């Protein structure tokens, strides 16, 4: 029974580590992406109605 608990804890640790790796990869991709140019209306929606 103790071996089963060790395997469960190990599997959870590996899963958590994999999740952290995926999240960090997504954050790195978001930071390194070239920002999309916005129009004045996209940046200031409240002021775009009269244009």
CSV table of C-alpha atoms in Angstrom, one decimal, residues 7-36:
chain,number,residue,atom,x,y,z
A,7,UNK,CA,3.5,6.2,-7.1
A,8,UNK,CA,0.5,8.4,-6.7
A,9,UNK,CA,2.6,11.2,-5.2
A,10,UNK,CA,5.2,10.8,-7.9
A,11,UNK,CA,2.6,11.0,-10.6
A,12,UNK,CA,1.1,14.1,-9.1
A,13,UNK,CA,4.5,15.7,-8.9
A,14,UNK,CA,5.3,14.9,-12.5
A,15,UNK,CA,1.9,16.3,-13.6
A,16,UNK,CA,2.4,19.5,-11.6
A,17,UNK,CA,5.8,20.0,-13.1
A,18,UNK,CA,4.5,19.4,-16.6
A,19,UNK,CA,1.7,22.0,-15.9
A,20,UNK,CA,4.3,24.6,-14.7
A,21,UNK,CA,6.4,24.0,-17.8
A,22,UNK,CA,3.4,24.5,-20.1
A,23,UNK,CA,2.3,27.7,-18.3
A,24,UNK,CA,5.8,29.1,-18.5
A,25,UNK,CA,6.0,28.3,-22.2
A,26,UNK,CA,2.7,30.1,-22.8
A,27,UNK,CA,3.9,33.1,-20.8
A,28,UNK,CA,7.2,33.3,-22.7
A,29,UNK,CA,5.4,33.1,-26.0
A,30,UNK,CA,3.0,35.9,-25.0
A,31,UNK,CA,5.9,38.1,-23.9
A,32,UNK,CA,8.0,37.5,-27.0
A,33,UNK,CA,5.2,38.0,-29.5
A,34,UNK,CA,5.2,41.2,-31.5
A,35,UNK,CA,2.4,43.4,-30.4
A,36,UNK,CA,-0.4,43.9,-32.9
